[in-house]
Every structure is written in C-alpha cells, then in structure tokens.
C-alpha cells in the first residue's frame, strides 16, 4: 500500500481486512505471507569467480599481449625449439598478466559488502497482536496487516502506519534514514502534503528507525523490499561502479597505443616483404615467419607490461600516506579521483556537525528593579562529553557557574525534568545517549554548570573517572530530590512537568516550548540575588525578543524552564497546577558544526572545489549552519544557492541546469534525492565526491565518483564508500584531495617515463628492420627491460615530493588527456633518441669496437647474404651476443638517466636535484646491480642471451646515454617558456587521444 500515509486509519485497516482489537487470523497470515513475501531483504547473488577472472583480461593491450605470447610459442615450435627456450617468453608474459588479474579479482571480491551490512538494521523481534493475543515473534515473520506495538528503545521491524497512541506522544529517531538531527514526533492524522517525502509522512514508522519516546500501535503496510530500507537496497543495486578518471584515460591511452602498435607491426612486416626470399631465411615462408617474429617483438617492446603494476603500487603508496592523515582508502583508484574532484556533496548531520545536540546559549533575567535586563551566557563544548565552560556576554569565563541562582536552578531542572540517560562507552571511548537528544543536551548542561557549595567546583569533577563523570551532577540532584509524579509531554500543552520532594519542600519543575512556558508564568527568578519578581509586560517582551533572536536569526532549538512550589501534602500534580510558574531561563541548543570545518571549507574554495551541503533538515536550520561554516561567505543572498528537494523538483529542466551550477545547499532531501543530485552533477561533467554516514547515504555514496564515509558512521555507509574518514573530520578530505592531486602528477611522470622508454624500444626495432641490420634485441631482453629496469624507477617516481602549490590550482578537467600534444612530442623526441642510441651501440660494436669484427657499414646491412659471398670473417659473427648486450646496456643506462629527468615535469635537475627523491636514486642503483648480475653471472647471462662487457664497452655506453639529460633539459626550458619555439610545434588538437564523451553512461 504505497499511499498509506495519505489514508485514514480506518481506510488502512479496511484495506488489510484487520480488526485492531484482535489482529490477523492464521488464515490471513498465511495468505498475506504468500502475497507479499517474507520480511527480509533478499540476498543478491554474487558474480561468479570465473566471470571476475575473465573481466580482468577484457582489455585491448592485454589481448595483444596474450596474442603475442601464443604467437611466440607457436613460432618457437615451428622453428623446432624445445624446453625452456620455447616457453620462456610466453611464460613470462602470461605470468605478468596472471599477477595483474589476481590483484583485480581480490579487489572486486572484497568490495561489495554494503548489501549484507544493510541487514544489520533490521529488527530481530516484534510485539505482534494475532488472534486476539499479543506475542513476541521474529521480525521476519511479520506480514502486511499485522498489528505491532512499539515503545522506547524499539527498532521498527517494518514500514508501518500509526493507528493508536498509547502515550501522550511518540518520537522516533530517523537520522539513519533522513539525516534529521532531531527526533520526529509521530501523529495519527493523514498527511495532506503533495509529493510527500519521508519527513512529511509523520504518521508512518519506517523500518530500521528507533523509538526514543512514548508507546503506540501500528499496522504493517510494507515488508522486505517494500520498505524504506528495501528502497535503499534497490538504489544500491542500480548504482553501477563508476570508472575513475585516471582509469578512463589509461584505457583511452591503451586503446590508442594498441592501434598505433598494430599499425607499426603491420608496417614493419609489409615493408620487409622484399626480404622474405633472402637466402639466409631458407625460403619465402621462413622469411615471412622471421619478420613476423620481429613484428611480435615490436608489440612486446611497445606495450608497457609493468604499467598496471606500477599504477597500483603508486596508488598504494598514496593510501599509506593518507592513512596517516586518518583517511582510510577502500578502493585504490579513488585516491587519484580525489585529485580532480570538482564538487563535494557533503551530508550535514554528523559530517559538518557533530550529530550531538548541545546547549550553546542561555538567557536569564538579571534583575527587575530598574529596566528589565537579561543576561546571556555562551556554553562551550559541542559533543555529549561533559566537557565545556560557560562564558558571560563579555566573553569572561565563569569560575563557579553554580553560584548564580538562575544557572543553579537551570541545572536542577535540566537534571530532574528529564527522561534520558548519558553514559560512557569504554569500548568506543565516547559518551552515548539513550533517549531524546534534546534531553541529553540538558543533562550535559547540568554537568557543565557543576554543583554549588564547593570552591573546587567544577574543576574537581575532572578528577573523576569518565564513567563516573558522565552523570555525576545529575545523580547528585536526583539523590537530593525524589521524583514523586510526572506529567508527560503532550502536543497540546507543549511541555512536561515533574513533581519533586526534598525534606520539607515540594517543587514542580517544568520545561517546554517558550511560548507555552512564558504564558503560564507570573513571576521570574532574578539572577542577581535569587529573588522572584512579577513577570510584567516589559520583562515578558524582552524575553520574547530574546526567544525570537535565538529561534530566528540563530536557528537554535529553544526550551524554557520554570518551577513552582507545591503545598507539602500534595502527592500528585495535574494540568491545572501548570499555572503561576516562576520563569528560570531560556536555553538554545543546536547540532553544532565541527570546529575545523570552516577552514576546510576555505581550503576547498581556494582549490576550486564547490561544496554542496545536503541534508534532510529544514531549510532555515541548514542555512544557518552554512553561514556558520562559511559555505555562504561569498554570497550575501541565499537565492539561487539554497533549495529544498520539493523546490528543486518544481523547476523546469533549464532552471534545474542553472540551479545545479550555483547550488550550495540542498535541504529536506531523502535518499533518492541524494542519488539524483549526484547523477545530475555527473551529467554536467562534474567529478563528484559524496560524504555521509547514515544508511540513507549509501546509494549516493555508491553512485558518486568517490564515496567518503565517516568512521563513526553506519557499516552500510562504510561498505558502500571508497574512503573512510577515521576521525570524522571534514578537514581530512582537503588533505586527501591534495594527496590525490600529487599522486596524479606522479602518475603522469612515470607514465611519461615508461612510454618514452617503450617508444625508444619501438624505434630501436623499427630502425634496425628498416636498415636491414641483425636483430638488436631479442624478445626476452625487451621483457627484462620493461619489467625490471623500467618498473623499479617508475615505482620510485611515485615518491616524488608534493608541489607546494598543489592546492592552489583549479581541479583538472575530466576531459584533460593524460598525454597532451606537447607532452607527446617530448615523448617522441626522447624516445627517438633512446632508440637511435640503442641502435648506435649495436652498430658501433660491429664497426668500431676493438673487440668487434670492424666491418664496413655495407657489410653489416647486407649480413643476410653473407653465406652467398666470400668474406674475411665468419658469418657466425652476426650471432655474437656482444652487440645485443651493448644495445641492451645502452637501453638500460639511458633509461636510468631518463628516470632522473622525471623528478619534475618541467623543473630542471638543477632546481630539483636527484637527492630530492632518494627512493629513485636507490631504485636506479638496484636496477644497475640487477643488470650487472645478468651480465656477469653465467646461468643468467645464458638465459638472457647476454655476455660480459669490457671497460671500453661501458665507456661508449655512457657516452651514448648521457645526452638524454641534455635533450630533456632543453625541452623543459621550452615548456617553462612557452613562447617561441614551442608554438611551432603546436598540434591542431592538443589531445592526441581519441576524443570520447566521458560521461556516457
């Protein structure tokens, strides 16, 4: 029944054919169970393991590598190779791919726990009326039509419509569902609001929420998936995991690279068709196979096999640094996503605020002798911890608050006219409430005021254990006064009263809405001397003016406190006794903002990040908070910046688009609105981070580009998020954003390093094929260079220091390519030099080396006809391992120098010296040590087809390698000074990658 909130009690009962005095019969229970199903959230089937494995190989570069491995294996068999030689290259490639796939499978297997965590918010049992008798049954047995009784502390077992009130009122904490900071009063009357949201359905009890006051009966109207919790579950299922901007760019770059590689491989094979019949190959088919092997080697050289592992390692390093800042990352790619975040949709309650009601202001009457004057006090402390002090209007701390008559009576009334409990939880190390949050705020106030008659108060209270301190002063007053009779809060009176006795004195303490209390007062307690004076028109006007200021401008939730002496023999009180009261004071409370939020907001603005506050609370309260935290600092007018969910939905499509561009506050929302906001912003190409802590936030957290949950939040929110703030500190997000930006910069640097190195390998093989000289490098040598000598320095680049102005730049655009036109030109220049230097080392050994054959260049390029002509050297010289070893060593050393170039994208090595990143220096040293090992340790040298080098060989290696630093220094100079030379190399499109709409869903 979807519209139960709009129907009368009689209509709802008639729909389910249930008698409220007897409940359902056994037949009706069976029939309704068959029609509506069980009261459980269905378990979603997990993705089969084999599908997760296959998903990891759904990438064009990976498919090319698999194809290269298979082709390499088949060609080895065709050539008659057996044993280790035939399997070495394909085995290494497949091992790399298997390792990357394993990381992906583990990550995805551990990610989806939110749906299971959602079950924790379902009630275990319920008190149900069936066949005329009440019984306690498992909540899973409930069916629509069941009559259920609920009371204080009960977790609502299903969605229900109120049918009978068993106390003066019923209040429910709906924070996990709607984000409201205060509990909600429930009524029996139908809801008349059009397009009613959860907050408007005041006659409904929602599954998973908790009763904090009163007793009532209700009829079940929705179970399992047809509940508020069920709708959250469905929203989470519909939310597909968003691909991060970096992943999108790497995928695009991979596709682009794969197409280029395929084109070059085909080109190399085609241009050598004329050499297929060369006698050295032994026939056309074998010649074709030979050059096909070269094309495969080219593919292996061009594809950066280690790139996924290096990206993962760099992100993992970032997560360790962020963990030290209390930002715990659950999804590695989300680290980088923070760096390009443009909008943070922040939940208000519990994220920007403490989610703990706290008394912040007190107003009392000073004296009535002259003009009516009032005193205003400010109370510090924003949590349930009894820690805080009271300041007067001049900002002076009160040393002994309990010595002031009004503050003393406020503490007494707060402790006695109260049904809540405050206790210390040693496991969590926090103070926790049981009952209404406004009443707990009054208990905390009583603790801050302290006790009278002790000069050491309130400092002596700090000597107590936290368990004793939680309610020490409250217990003192409860021991001094015995509660005799209680008049519960009711909606018509808007107040509650309690009769207390102390020795020969009986006093009635009352608290309630200021308009109700003040209208019942005839006198007022003076704070100067503790006397009582008549409440005249002038005093009443001033009190009402203070109340309007508290409730209006400062949007505080106000309560007035009063007392009355009762005749000694009276044992009970009635509504008639709630007259001729003596006014004590006015208290204003709020869910206070966290102290560090304002500076965090300012940092976001400087970084070009817009913060949209999203809350289920009413508009006025939320706007007041936004003013306090600085969200509206740059805007004096709220128009166009603040919308309720219903106001936003009434806008036209064009008006919604314009509103989204200026919105800073979105109030009175429910879970579906949060998810809708995230989607709408994403359609405008915004990168959205969503923060939250409640069950209601989970669908939006899952849908956002990065979901950020609070450490003290619900398990559902944490499981649906990408990152958890252990300290619940909004300011930690700013530090995380800076880290994300730094990680992206380092990612660009090691991508630049790896791609320029791979371009060098491609140029090496391509030029060798074009010149007609022997193979400069064999595939296993290329794999060694790509994995070890490329991988270690690339990983160390991830330790590059964060730029000092990283948070002063605007967020980069989602459409910005990882590799821009000018940057790709630099790749080509460096890569071309790397390739040419590698080929030059190969040629040098044959023509100039003292240990080489000293051939003529024409003899080298015609090596394939060696067997058909007379020569002064044996043809076996072209199978010597020395030239390829020199080439491989040049390639390794030139890449080590190139790694130093990547300490900064544009800064010279004179500004950013090598020792600024000692990890990079260490990785270069380790890489060279490993390379020396394979050169001089015999089993390894045989495996990699290399041989030891002489000092003369090492000298030429250094001569050929070092110029790469000089070339990049020149390119960096033009990058820092873009006028002139660089303009001649501008591409028509600065983005070389294929253009694609990034927000296609």
Tab-separated table of C-alpha atoms in Angstrom, residues 562-828:
chain	number	residue	atom	x	y	z
A	562	UNK	CA	10.330	27.087	35.112
A	563	UNK	CA	9.453	25.940	38.640
A	564	UNK	CA	6.685	26.246	41.220
A	565	UNK	CA	6.449	25.471	44.909
A	566	UNK	CA	3.721	22.922	45.650
A	567	UNK	CA	1.905	22.506	49.021
A	568	UNK	CA	3.654	19.934	51.197
A	569	UNK	CA	0.785	17.466	51.439
A	570	UNK	CA	0.109	17.259	47.676
A	571	UNK	CA	1.187	13.908	46.212
A	572	UNK	CA	0.280	14.460	42.565
A	573	UNK	CA	0.047	17.250	40.037
A	574	UNK	CA	-2.411	17.958	37.262
A	575	UNK	CA	-2.559	20.228	34.238
A	576	UNK	CA	-4.204	22.853	36.439
A	577	UNK	CA	-1.025	23.053	38.535
A	578	UNK	CA	0.935	24.202	35.485
A	579	UNK	CA	-0.027	27.825	36.168
A	580	UNK	CA	1.524	30.684	38.118
A	581	UNK	CA	5.028	29.363	37.354
A	582	UNK	CA	8.298	31.140	38.092
A	583	UNK	CA	10.422	31.563	34.953
A	584	UNK	CA	14.037	30.336	35.340
A	585	UNK	CA	15.617	30.784	31.958
A	586	UNK	CA	15.723	30.118	28.255
A	587	UNK	CA	18.182	27.666	26.676
A	588	UNK	CA	19.070	27.486	22.999
A	589	UNK	CA	20.591	24.339	21.552
A	590	UNK	CA	21.745	23.108	18.189
A	591	UNK	CA	23.619	20.339	16.440
A	592	UNK	CA	26.891	22.326	16.368
A	593	UNK	CA	29.329	22.482	13.450
A	594	UNK	CA	32.714	20.843	13.868
A	595	UNK	CA	35.343	23.379	14.817
A	596	UNK	CA	37.719	22.613	11.918
A	597	UNK	CA	35.067	22.696	9.166
A	598	UNK	CA	35.294	26.429	8.427
A	599	UNK	CA	38.997	26.301	7.499
A	600	UNK	CA	38.380	23.164	5.445
A	601	UNK	CA	35.648	24.996	3.518
A	602	UNK	CA	38.050	27.859	2.787
A	603	UNK	CA	40.696	25.422	1.508
A	604	UNK	CA	38.133	23.845	-0.821
A	605	UNK	CA	37.228	27.237	-2.248
A	606	UNK	CA	40.906	28.088	-2.860
A	607	UNK	CA	41.320	24.750	-4.625
A	608	UNK	CA	38.349	25.456	-6.898
A	609	UNK	CA	36.158	22.805	-5.280
A	610	UNK	CA	32.494	23.596	-4.647
A	611	UNK	CA	30.894	22.176	-1.504
A	612	UNK	CA	27.152	21.440	-1.606
A	613	UNK	CA	25.619	20.785	1.816
A	614	UNK	CA	22.985	18.035	1.549
A	615	UNK	CA	20.633	17.440	4.462
A	616	UNK	CA	17.238	16.138	5.496
A	617	UNK	CA	16.846	19.012	7.969
A	618	UNK	CA	14.667	22.039	7.330
A	619	UNK	CA	15.893	24.903	5.178
A	620	UNK	CA	16.287	27.588	7.862
A	621	UNK	CA	18.387	25.388	10.173
A	622	UNK	CA	20.620	24.305	7.287
A	623	UNK	CA	21.099	27.883	6.021
A	624	UNK	CA	22.127	28.994	9.490
A	625	UNK	CA	24.733	26.224	9.666
A	626	UNK	CA	26.071	27.139	6.212
A	627	UNK	CA	26.585	30.717	7.382
A	628	UNK	CA	28.464	29.476	10.460
A	629	UNK	CA	30.853	27.245	8.471
A	630	UNK	CA	31.460	29.776	5.698
A	631	UNK	CA	29.671	27.965	2.870
A	632	UNK	CA	27.837	31.212	2.020
A	633	UNK	CA	30.712	33.607	2.767
A	634	UNK	CA	30.990	34.728	-0.830
A	635	UNK	CA	27.229	35.087	-1.276
A	636	UNK	CA	25.163	37.503	0.767
A	637	UNK	CA	21.919	36.295	-0.755
A	638	UNK	CA	20.743	32.691	-0.418
A	639	UNK	CA	18.521	32.913	-3.512
A	640	UNK	CA	19.752	30.601	-6.221
A	641	UNK	CA	22.123	28.869	-3.809
A	642	UNK	CA	19.681	27.160	-1.448
A	643	UNK	CA	16.894	24.789	-2.489
A	644	UNK	CA	14.679	22.244	-0.808
A	645	UNK	CA	14.078	18.989	-2.674
A	646	UNK	CA	10.477	19.958	-3.480
A	647	UNK	CA	11.543	23.418	-4.716
A	648	UNK	CA	14.159	21.874	-6.981
A	649	UNK	CA	11.740	19.317	-8.429
A	650	UNK	CA	9.303	22.090	-9.408
A	651	UNK	CA	11.931	23.777	-11.600
A	652	UNK	CA	11.978	23.321	-15.372
A	653	UNK	CA	14.806	21.324	-16.980
A	654	UNK	CA	16.678	24.518	-17.948
A	655	UNK	CA	16.189	26.043	-14.494
A	656	UNK	CA	17.499	22.837	-12.878
A	657	UNK	CA	20.625	23.005	-15.036
A	658	UNK	CA	21.225	26.618	-13.988
A	659	UNK	CA	20.468	25.847	-10.328
A	660	UNK	CA	22.989	22.990	-10.252
A	661	UNK	CA	25.734	25.378	-11.318
A	662	UNK	CA	25.166	27.666	-8.289
A	663	UNK	CA	23.719	25.340	-5.675
A	664	UNK	CA	25.415	25.327	-2.261
A	665	UNK	CA	22.625	23.870	-0.098
A	666	UNK	CA	20.108	21.104	-0.820
A	667	UNK	CA	17.746	20.598	2.126
A	668	UNK	CA	14.741	18.487	3.079
A	669	UNK	CA	16.025	15.596	0.980
A	670	UNK	CA	15.541	11.844	1.155
A	671	UNK	CA	17.880	9.110	-0.209
A	672	UNK	CA	16.564	9.203	-3.791
A	673	UNK	CA	17.233	12.944	-3.988
A	674	UNK	CA	20.872	12.496	-2.981
A	675	UNK	CA	21.447	9.958	-5.717
A	676	UNK	CA	19.601	12.169	-8.205
A	677	UNK	CA	21.833	15.117	-7.289
A	678	UNK	CA	24.993	13.074	-7.848
A	679	UNK	CA	23.747	11.876	-11.263
A	680	UNK	CA	22.695	15.377	-12.336
A	681	UNK	CA	26.107	16.827	-11.427
A	682	UNK	CA	27.872	13.992	-13.240
A	683	UNK	CA	25.837	14.771	-16.372
A	684	UNK	CA	27.347	18.260	-16.202
A	685	UNK	CA	30.815	16.667	-16.305
A	686	UNK	CA	31.478	17.326	-12.625
A	687	UNK	CA	33.616	14.871	-10.672
A	688	UNK	CA	31.528	14.300	-7.559
A	689	UNK	CA	32.624	13.253	-4.078
A	690	UNK	CA	29.800	12.400	-1.693
A	691	UNK	CA	30.283	12.303	2.067
A	692	UNK	CA	27.909	10.692	4.520
A	693	UNK	CA	27.491	8.411	7.485
A	694	UNK	CA	23.922	7.116	7.521
A	695	UNK	CA	22.155	4.237	5.838
A	696	UNK	CA	20.333	6.861	3.789
A	697	UNK	CA	23.640	7.980	2.258
A	698	UNK	CA	24.674	4.551	0.914
A	699	UNK	CA	23.094	4.721	-2.604
A	700	UNK	CA	24.610	8.160	-3.243
A	701	UNK	CA	27.997	7.075	-1.857
A	702	UNK	CA	27.990	4.139	-4.258
A	703	UNK	CA	26.903	6.243	-7.235
A	704	UNK	CA	29.375	9.100	-6.683
A	705	UNK	CA	32.792	9.170	-8.357
A	706	UNK	CA	34.158	8.807	-4.843
A	707	UNK	CA	32.093	7.997	-1.761
A	708	UNK	CA	33.536	9.178	1.567
A	709	UNK	CA	32.066	7.675	4.745
A	710	UNK	CA	32.596	8.811	8.317
A	711	UNK	CA	34.466	6.498	10.679
A	712	UNK	CA	31.668	6.727	13.246
A	713	UNK	CA	29.030	6.152	10.582
A	714	UNK	CA	26.985	3.075	9.816
A	715	UNK	CA	28.557	-0.101	8.460
A	716	UNK	CA	26.343	0.246	5.365
A	717	UNK	CA	27.798	3.651	4.512
A	718	UNK	CA	31.372	2.420	5.013
A	719	UNK	CA	30.860	-0.637	2.818
A	720	UNK	CA	29.337	1.450	0.022
A	721	UNK	CA	32.147	4.011	0.129
A	722	UNK	CA	35.567	4.299	-1.474
A	723	UNK	CA	37.163	6.022	1.500
A	724	UNK	CA	36.502	6.264	5.246
A	725	UNK	CA	37.491	9.215	7.430
A	726	UNK	CA	38.648	7.619	10.678
A	727	UNK	CA	38.408	10.907	12.588
A	728	UNK	CA	35.086	12.052	11.025
A	729	UNK	CA	36.959	15.234	10.163
A	730	UNK	CA	35.784	17.069	7.062
A	731	UNK	CA	39.195	18.752	7.032
A	732	UNK	CA	40.811	15.374	6.318
A	733	UNK	CA	39.134	15.486	2.907
A	734	UNK	CA	41.215	18.541	1.990
A	735	UNK	CA	44.434	16.704	2.840
A	736	UNK	CA	43.194	13.714	0.847
A	737	UNK	CA	42.446	15.920	-2.182
A	738	UNK	CA	45.983	17.342	-2.063
A	739	UNK	CA	47.380	13.817	-1.910
A	740	UNK	CA	45.185	12.778	-4.835
A	741	UNK	CA	46.491	15.645	-6.940
A	742	UNK	CA	50.089	14.814	-6.068
A	743	UNK	CA	49.516	11.160	-6.980
A	744	UNK	CA	48.115	12.158	-10.368
A	745	UNK	CA	51.148	14.345	-11.054
A	746	UNK	CA	53.469	11.467	-10.144
A	747	UNK	CA	51.360	9.098	-12.250
A	748	UNK	CA	51.835	11.357	-15.262
A	749	UNK	CA	55.571	11.375	-14.596
A	750	UNK	CA	56.020	7.621	-14.525
A	751	UNK	CA	53.670	7.144	-17.498
A	752	UNK	CA	55.871	9.630	-19.338
A	753	UNK	CA	58.953	7.695	-18.260
A	754	UNK	CA	57.614	4.273	-19.256
A	755	UNK	CA	56.061	5.365	-22.562
A	756	UNK	CA	59.134	7.318	-23.689
A	757	UNK	CA	61.242	4.248	-22.843
A	758	UNK	CA	58.905	1.984	-24.801
A	759	UNK	CA	58.917	4.374	-27.750
A	760	UNK	CA	62.706	4.052	-27.660
A	761	UNK	CA	62.403	0.262	-27.879
A	762	UNK	CA	59.975	0.535	-30.808
A	763	UNK	CA	62.266	2.983	-32.607
A	764	UNK	CA	65.184	0.618	-31.985
A	765	UNK	CA	63.479	-2.395	-33.574
A	766	UNK	CA	61.847	-0.364	-36.354
A	767	UNK	CA	65.085	1.387	-37.361
A	768	UNK	CA	67.004	-1.903	-37.250
A	769	UNK	CA	64.405	-3.502	-39.520
A	770	UNK	CA	64.471	-0.507	-41.893
A	771	UNK	CA	68.284	-0.501	-42.073
A	772	UNK	CA	68.411	-4.242	-42.627
A	773	UNK	CA	70.814	-4.974	-39.750
A	774	UNK	CA	70.510	-8.035	-37.452
A	775	UNK	CA	68.028	-8.038	-34.528
A	776	UNK	CA	69.356	-5.575	-31.955
A	777	UNK	CA	67.365	-7.064	-29.069
A	778	UNK	CA	65.653	-10.401	-28.585
A	779	UNK	CA	62.155	-10.505	-27.020
A	780	UNK	CA	63.320	-11.853	-23.635
A	781	UNK	CA	65.724	-8.899	-23.332
A	782	UNK	CA	62.869	-6.495	-24.058
A	783	UNK	CA	60.781	-8.135	-21.356
A	784	UNK	CA	63.641	-7.775	-18.868
A	785	UNK	CA	63.968	-4.066	-19.665
A	786	UNK	CA	60.196	-3.452	-19.496
A	787	UNK	CA	59.634	-5.273	-16.213
A	788	UNK	CA	62.746	-4.727	-14.105
A	789	UNK	CA	64.695	-1.777	-15.408
A	790	UNK	CA	61.512	0.172	-16.238
A	791	UNK	CA	59.407	-0.954	-13.286
A	792	UNK	CA	61.656	-0.120	-10.327
A	793	UNK	CA	62.449	3.538	-11.219
A	794	UNK	CA	58.846	4.095	-12.373
A	795	UNK	CA	57.591	2.947	-8.971
A	796	UNK	CA	60.109	5.184	-7.188
A	797	UNK	CA	58.826	8.187	-9.148
A	798	UNK	CA	55.687	7.751	-7.053
A	799	UNK	CA	57.728	9.090	-4.112
A	800	UNK	CA	58.297	12.469	-5.790
A	801	UNK	CA	57.545	15.264	-3.334
A	802	UNK	CA	54.218	17.114	-3.457
A	803	UNK	CA	54.368	20.532	-5.137
A	804	UNK	CA	53.954	23.407	-2.673
A	805	UNK	CA	51.106	24.973	-4.676
A	806	UNK	CA	49.215	21.758	-5.380
A	807	UNK	CA	46.046	23.071	-3.643
A	808	UNK	CA	46.102	26.481	-5.311
A	809	UNK	CA	45.365	25.165	-8.767
A	810	UNK	CA	41.866	24.556	-10.089
A	811	UNK	CA	40.788	20.920	-10.482
A	812	UNK	CA	41.883	19.494	-13.787
A	813	UNK	CA	39.148	18.816	-16.290
A	814	UNK	CA	37.870	15.283	-16.695
A	815	UNK	CA	38.420	15.620	-20.450
A	816	UNK	CA	42.083	16.536	-19.956
A	817	UNK	CA	44.259	13.859	-21.514
A	818	UNK	CA	46.960	12.073	-19.577
A	819	UNK	CA	49.177	12.776	-22.581
A	820	UNK	CA	48.726	16.162	-24.299
A	821	UNK	CA	50.139	17.139	-27.688
A	822	UNK	CA	53.283	18.906	-26.471
A	823	UNK	CA	53.940	16.180	-23.915
A	824	UNK	CA	53.596	13.506	-26.593
A	825	UNK	CA	56.034	15.415	-28.792
A	826	UNK	CA	58.502	15.317	-25.894
A	827	UNK	CA	57.884	11.551	-25.589
A	828	UNK	CA	58.715	11.158	-29.275
